[in-house]
GROMACS .gro file of C-alpha atoms in nm:
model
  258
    1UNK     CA    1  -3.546  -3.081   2.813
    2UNK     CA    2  -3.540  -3.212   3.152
    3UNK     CA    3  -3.905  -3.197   3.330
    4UNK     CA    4  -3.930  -3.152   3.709
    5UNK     CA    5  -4.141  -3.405   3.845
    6UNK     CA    6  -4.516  -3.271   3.956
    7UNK     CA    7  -4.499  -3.083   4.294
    8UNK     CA    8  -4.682  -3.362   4.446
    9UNK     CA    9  -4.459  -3.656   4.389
   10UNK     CA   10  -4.163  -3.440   4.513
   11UNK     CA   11  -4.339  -3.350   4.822
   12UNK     CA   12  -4.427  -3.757   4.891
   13UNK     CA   13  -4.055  -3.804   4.820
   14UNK     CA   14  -3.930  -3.526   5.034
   15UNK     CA   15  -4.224  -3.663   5.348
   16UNK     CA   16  -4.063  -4.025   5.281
   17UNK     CA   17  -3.680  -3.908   5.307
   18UNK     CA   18  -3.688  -3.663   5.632
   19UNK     CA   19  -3.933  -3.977   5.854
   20UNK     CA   20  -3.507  -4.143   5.769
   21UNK     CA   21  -3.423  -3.835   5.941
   22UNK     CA   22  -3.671  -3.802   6.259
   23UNK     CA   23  -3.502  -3.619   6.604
   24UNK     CA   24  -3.410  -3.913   6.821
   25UNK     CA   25  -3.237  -3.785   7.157
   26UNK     CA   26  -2.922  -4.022   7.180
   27UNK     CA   27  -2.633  -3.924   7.418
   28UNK     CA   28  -2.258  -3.822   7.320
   29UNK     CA   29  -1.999  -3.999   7.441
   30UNK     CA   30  -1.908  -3.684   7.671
   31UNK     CA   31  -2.269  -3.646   7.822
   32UNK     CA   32  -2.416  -3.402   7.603
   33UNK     CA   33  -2.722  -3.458   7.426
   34UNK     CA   34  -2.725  -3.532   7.052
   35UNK     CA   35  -3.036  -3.419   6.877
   36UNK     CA   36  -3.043  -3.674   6.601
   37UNK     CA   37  -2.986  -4.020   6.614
   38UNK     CA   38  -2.574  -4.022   6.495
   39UNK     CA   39  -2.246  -4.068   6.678
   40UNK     CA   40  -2.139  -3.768   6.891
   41UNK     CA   41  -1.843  -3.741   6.718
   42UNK     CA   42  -2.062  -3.676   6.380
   43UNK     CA   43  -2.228  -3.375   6.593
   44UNK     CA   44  -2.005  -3.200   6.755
   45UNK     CA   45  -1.762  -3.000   6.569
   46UNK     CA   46  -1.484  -3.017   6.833
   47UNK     CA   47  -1.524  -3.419   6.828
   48UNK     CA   48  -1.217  -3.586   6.647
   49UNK     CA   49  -1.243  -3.656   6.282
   50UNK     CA   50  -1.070  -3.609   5.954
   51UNK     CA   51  -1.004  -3.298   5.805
   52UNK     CA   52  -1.031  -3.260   5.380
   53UNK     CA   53  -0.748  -3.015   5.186
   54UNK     CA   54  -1.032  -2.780   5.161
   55UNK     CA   55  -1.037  -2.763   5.538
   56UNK     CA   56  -0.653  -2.691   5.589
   57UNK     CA   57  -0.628  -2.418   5.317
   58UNK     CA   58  -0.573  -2.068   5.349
   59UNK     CA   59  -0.772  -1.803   5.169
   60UNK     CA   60  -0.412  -1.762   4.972
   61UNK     CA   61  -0.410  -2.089   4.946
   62UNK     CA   62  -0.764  -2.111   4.780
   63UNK     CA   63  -0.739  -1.790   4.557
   64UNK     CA   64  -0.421  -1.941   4.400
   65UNK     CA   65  -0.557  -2.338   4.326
   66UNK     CA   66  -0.919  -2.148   4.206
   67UNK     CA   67  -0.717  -1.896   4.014
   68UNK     CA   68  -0.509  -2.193   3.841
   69UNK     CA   69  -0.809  -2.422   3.758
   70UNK     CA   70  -0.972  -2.129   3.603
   71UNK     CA   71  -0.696  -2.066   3.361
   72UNK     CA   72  -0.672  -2.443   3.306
   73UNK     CA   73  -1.068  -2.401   3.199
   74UNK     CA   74  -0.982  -2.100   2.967
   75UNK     CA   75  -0.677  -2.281   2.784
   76UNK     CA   76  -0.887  -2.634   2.815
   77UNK     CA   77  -1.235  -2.492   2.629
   78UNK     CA   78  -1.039  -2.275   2.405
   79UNK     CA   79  -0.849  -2.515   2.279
   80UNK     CA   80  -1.133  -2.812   2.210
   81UNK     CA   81  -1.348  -2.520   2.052
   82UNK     CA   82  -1.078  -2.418   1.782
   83UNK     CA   83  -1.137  -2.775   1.715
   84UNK     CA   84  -1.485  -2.789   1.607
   85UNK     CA   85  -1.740  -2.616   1.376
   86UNK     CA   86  -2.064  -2.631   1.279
   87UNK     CA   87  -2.364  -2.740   1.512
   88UNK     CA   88  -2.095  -2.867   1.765
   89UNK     CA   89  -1.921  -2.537   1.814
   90UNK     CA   90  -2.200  -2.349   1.861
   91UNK     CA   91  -2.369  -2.660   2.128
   92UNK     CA   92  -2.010  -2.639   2.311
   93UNK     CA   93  -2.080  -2.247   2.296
   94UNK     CA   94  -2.427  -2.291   2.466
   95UNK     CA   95  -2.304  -2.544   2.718
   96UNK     CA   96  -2.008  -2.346   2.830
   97UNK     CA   97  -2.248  -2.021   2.845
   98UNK     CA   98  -2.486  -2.238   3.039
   99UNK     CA   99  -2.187  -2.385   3.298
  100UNK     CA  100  -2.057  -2.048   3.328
  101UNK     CA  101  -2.387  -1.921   3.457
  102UNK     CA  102  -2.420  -2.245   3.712
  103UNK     CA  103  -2.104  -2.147   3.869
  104UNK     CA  104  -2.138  -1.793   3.923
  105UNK     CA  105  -2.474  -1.907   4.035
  106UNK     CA  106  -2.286  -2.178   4.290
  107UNK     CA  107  -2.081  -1.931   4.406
  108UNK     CA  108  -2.346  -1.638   4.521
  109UNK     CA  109  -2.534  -1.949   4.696
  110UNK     CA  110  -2.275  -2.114   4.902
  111UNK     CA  111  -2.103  -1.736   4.970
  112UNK     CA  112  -2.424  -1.717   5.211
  113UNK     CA  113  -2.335  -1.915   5.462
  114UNK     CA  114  -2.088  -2.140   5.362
  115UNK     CA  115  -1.741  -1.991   5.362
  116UNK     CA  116  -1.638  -2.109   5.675
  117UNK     CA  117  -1.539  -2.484   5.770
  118UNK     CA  118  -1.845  -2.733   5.899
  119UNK     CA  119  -1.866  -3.068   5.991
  120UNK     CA  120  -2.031  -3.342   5.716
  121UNK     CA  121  -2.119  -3.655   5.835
  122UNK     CA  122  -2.225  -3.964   5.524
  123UNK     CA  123  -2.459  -4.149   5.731
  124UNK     CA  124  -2.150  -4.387   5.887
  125UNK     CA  125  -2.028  -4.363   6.162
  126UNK     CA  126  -1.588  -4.298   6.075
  127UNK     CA  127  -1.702  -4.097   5.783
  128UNK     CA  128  -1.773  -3.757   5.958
  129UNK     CA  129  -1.522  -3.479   5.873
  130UNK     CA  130  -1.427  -3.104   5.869
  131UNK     CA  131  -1.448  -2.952   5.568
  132UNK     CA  132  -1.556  -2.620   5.416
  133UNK     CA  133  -1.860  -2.678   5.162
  134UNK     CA  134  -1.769  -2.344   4.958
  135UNK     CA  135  -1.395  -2.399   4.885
  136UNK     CA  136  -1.478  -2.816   4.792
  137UNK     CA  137  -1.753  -2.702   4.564
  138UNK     CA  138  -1.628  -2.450   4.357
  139UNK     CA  139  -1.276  -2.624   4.317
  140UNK     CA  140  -1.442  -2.973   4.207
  141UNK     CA  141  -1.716  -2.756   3.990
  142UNK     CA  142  -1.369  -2.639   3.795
  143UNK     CA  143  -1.225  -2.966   3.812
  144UNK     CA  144  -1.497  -3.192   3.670
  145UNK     CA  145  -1.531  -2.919   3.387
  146UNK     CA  146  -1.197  -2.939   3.303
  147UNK     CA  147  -1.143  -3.318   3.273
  148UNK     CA  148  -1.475  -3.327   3.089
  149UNK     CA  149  -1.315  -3.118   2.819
  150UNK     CA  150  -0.977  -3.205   2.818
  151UNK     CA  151  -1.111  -3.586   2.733
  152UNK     CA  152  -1.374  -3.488   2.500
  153UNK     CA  153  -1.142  -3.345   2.272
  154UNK     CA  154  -0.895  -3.677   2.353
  155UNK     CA  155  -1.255  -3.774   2.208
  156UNK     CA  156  -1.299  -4.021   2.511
  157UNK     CA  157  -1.594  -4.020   2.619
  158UNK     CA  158  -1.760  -4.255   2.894
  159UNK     CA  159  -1.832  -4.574   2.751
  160UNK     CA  160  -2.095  -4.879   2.887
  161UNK     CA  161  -2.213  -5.179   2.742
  162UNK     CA  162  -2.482  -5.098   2.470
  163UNK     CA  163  -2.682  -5.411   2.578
  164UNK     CA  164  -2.703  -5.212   2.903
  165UNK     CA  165  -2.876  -4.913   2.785
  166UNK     CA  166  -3.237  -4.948   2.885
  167UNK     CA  167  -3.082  -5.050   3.251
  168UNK     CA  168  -2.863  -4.705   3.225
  169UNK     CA  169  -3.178  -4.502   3.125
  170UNK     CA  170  -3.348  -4.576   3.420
  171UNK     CA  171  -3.056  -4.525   3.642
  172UNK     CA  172  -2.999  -4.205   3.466
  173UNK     CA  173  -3.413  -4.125   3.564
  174UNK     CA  174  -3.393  -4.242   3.915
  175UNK     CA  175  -3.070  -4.079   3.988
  176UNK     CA  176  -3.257  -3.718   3.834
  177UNK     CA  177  -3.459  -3.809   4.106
  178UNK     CA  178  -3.252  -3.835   4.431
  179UNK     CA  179  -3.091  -3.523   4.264
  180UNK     CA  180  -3.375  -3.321   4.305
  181UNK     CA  181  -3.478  -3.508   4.635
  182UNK     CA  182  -3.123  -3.370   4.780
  183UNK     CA  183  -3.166  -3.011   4.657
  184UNK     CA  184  -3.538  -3.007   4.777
  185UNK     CA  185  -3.328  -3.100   5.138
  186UNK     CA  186  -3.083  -2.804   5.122
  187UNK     CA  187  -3.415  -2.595   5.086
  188UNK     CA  188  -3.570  -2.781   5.367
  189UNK     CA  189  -3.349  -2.759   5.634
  190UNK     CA  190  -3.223  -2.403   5.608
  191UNK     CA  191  -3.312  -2.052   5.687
  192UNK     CA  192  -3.616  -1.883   5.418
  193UNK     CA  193  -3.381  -1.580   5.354
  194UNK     CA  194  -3.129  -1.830   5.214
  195UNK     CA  195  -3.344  -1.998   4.997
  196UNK     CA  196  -3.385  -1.790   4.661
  197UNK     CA  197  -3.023  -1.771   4.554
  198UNK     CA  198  -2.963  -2.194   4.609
  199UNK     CA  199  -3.278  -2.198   4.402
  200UNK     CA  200  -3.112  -2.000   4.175
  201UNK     CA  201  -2.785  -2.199   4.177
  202UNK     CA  202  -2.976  -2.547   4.168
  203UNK     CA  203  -3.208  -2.433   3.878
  204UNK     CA  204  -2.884  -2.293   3.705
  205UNK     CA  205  -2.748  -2.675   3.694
  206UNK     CA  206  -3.027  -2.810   3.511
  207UNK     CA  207  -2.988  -2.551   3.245
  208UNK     CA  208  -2.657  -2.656   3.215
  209UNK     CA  209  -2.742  -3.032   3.227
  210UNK     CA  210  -2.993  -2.941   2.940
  211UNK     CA  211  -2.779  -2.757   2.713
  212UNK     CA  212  -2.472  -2.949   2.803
  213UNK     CA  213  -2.703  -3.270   2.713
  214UNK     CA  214  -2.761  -3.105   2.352
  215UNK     CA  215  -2.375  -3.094   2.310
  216UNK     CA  216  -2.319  -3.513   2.422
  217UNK     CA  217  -2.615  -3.542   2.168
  218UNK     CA  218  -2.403  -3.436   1.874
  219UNK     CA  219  -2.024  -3.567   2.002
  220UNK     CA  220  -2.147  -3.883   2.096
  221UNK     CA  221  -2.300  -3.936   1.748
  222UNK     CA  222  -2.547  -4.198   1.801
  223UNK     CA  223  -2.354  -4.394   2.067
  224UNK     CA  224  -2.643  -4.382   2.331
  225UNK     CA  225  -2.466  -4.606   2.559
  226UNK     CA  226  -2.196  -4.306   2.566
  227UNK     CA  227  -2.454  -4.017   2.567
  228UNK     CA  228  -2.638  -4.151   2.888
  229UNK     CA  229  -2.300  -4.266   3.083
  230UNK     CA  230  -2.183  -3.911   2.992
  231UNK     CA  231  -2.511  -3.755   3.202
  232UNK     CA  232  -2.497  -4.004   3.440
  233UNK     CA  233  -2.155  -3.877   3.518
  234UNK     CA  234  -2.253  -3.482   3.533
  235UNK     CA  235  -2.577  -3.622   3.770
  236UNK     CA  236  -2.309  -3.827   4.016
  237UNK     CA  237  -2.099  -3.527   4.063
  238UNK     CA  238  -2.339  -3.227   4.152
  239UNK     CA  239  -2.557  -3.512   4.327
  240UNK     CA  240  -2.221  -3.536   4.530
  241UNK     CA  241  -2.165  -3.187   4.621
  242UNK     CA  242  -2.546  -3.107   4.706
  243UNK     CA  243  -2.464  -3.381   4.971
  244UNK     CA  244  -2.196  -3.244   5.087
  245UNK     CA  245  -2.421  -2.879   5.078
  246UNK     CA  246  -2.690  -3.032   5.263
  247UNK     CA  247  -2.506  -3.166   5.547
  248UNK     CA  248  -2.320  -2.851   5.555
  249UNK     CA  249  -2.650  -2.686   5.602
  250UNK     CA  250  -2.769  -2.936   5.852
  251UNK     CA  251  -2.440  -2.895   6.061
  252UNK     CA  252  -2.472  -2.531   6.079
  253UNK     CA  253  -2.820  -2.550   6.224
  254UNK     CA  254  -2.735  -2.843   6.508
  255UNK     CA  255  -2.431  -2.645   6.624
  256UNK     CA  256  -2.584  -2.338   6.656
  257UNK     CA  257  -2.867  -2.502   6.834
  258UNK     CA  258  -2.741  -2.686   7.066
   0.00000   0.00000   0.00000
């Protein structure tokens, strides 16, 4: 079971990661005034930048790629649990339950707020760009699900050196950690009345994480450099799309205040 930190050390880890973020007035390149220390272009919505396929899709467009993937999910988990029995069918069971319940849970969250396009901006300056934060997360929440069992039952599962596994356990720990530090940001730097349901949503994930964990317990079968690359993987991927959920949130709150 995965443990939440003590309140205290996530507040000292939130306090250390917003003084990166302190309000420095800087000036846009068009005379407006920035209210955080990054480009202009990273700011301002109307500012040039690239544009993701999430961005340029209609709600058509959407319906029909979310509709597809989850079919894909049906056939792809049907299929790999016709081939098991025992204690692994009924771990795939819980995990599936479990991922299920994250998504819907993904979905009520980012339907707040999120369904229309924002600008995200990585920290560098070039790597600002429109996207919409509800379309990218619920098609890549289908997607990584998919390829997760479509390979499992390939029976490939990620592999790392086994001399490497005390390094990847710590990696694994410390990238729990950002995890947490990113979702504690989404709460941070939006609106009260949004908060409960990305609570929701965010402790929906580690549910999953758990009993998905309990399933890579049994498949890997004692590999442990396969069981911890396999987490590390599931970490890396929602730890990708809170990012991309916390800048959304941030953007929504410096356009409208400006």
């Amino acid at each position: 079971m995965i443990k939440l930190p003590p309140v205290k050390k996530i507040i000292l880890w939130l306090t250390a990661v917003l003084m990166l973020f302190s309000a420095i007035p800087a000036q846009a390149g068009d005379g407006r005034l920035v209210t955080q220390n990054w480009a202009g272009s990273a700011v301002f919505y109307d500012a040039p930048c690239d544009e993701t396929e999430s961005f340029h899709m209609t709600d058509d467009e959407f319906l029909c790629n979310r509709l597809s993937l989850e079919n894909r999910l049906i056939y792809a988990y049907s299929a790999y649990l016709n081939s098991l029995d025992g204690d692994e069918r009924e771990a795939l069971v819980a995990s599936q339950k479990a991922w299920i319940r994250c998504y819907y849970a993904y979905d009520e969250s980012l339907k707040q707020l999120w369904l229309e396009p924002v600008k995200i901006y990585f920290g560098v300056t070039g790597q600002e760009r429109r996207t919409n934060v509800y379309r990218e997360a619920m098609l890549l929440l289908l997607i990584n699900r998919i390829t997760d069992l479509e390979e499992w039952s390939k029976g490939r599962l990620v592999r790392l050196d086994a001399g490497m596994a005390e390094q990847k356990a710590a990696e694994l720990e410390e990238a729990l950690t950002r995890l947490r530090v990113k979702m504690g940001l989404c709460l941070y730097v939006i609106q009260e009345e949004y908060r409960p349901r990305i609570m929701d949503a965010h402790r929906a994930y580690f549910d999953f994480f758990d009993a998905n964990g309990a399933f890579l317990e049994l498949i890997s079968k004692g590999d442990r450099s396969a069981l911890l690359g396999e987490k590390l993987l599931q970490v890396d991927r929602i730890a990708y799309i809170t990012g991309v959920h916390y800048h959304g949130c941030r953007f929504f709150r410096r356009e409208r205040e400006e």
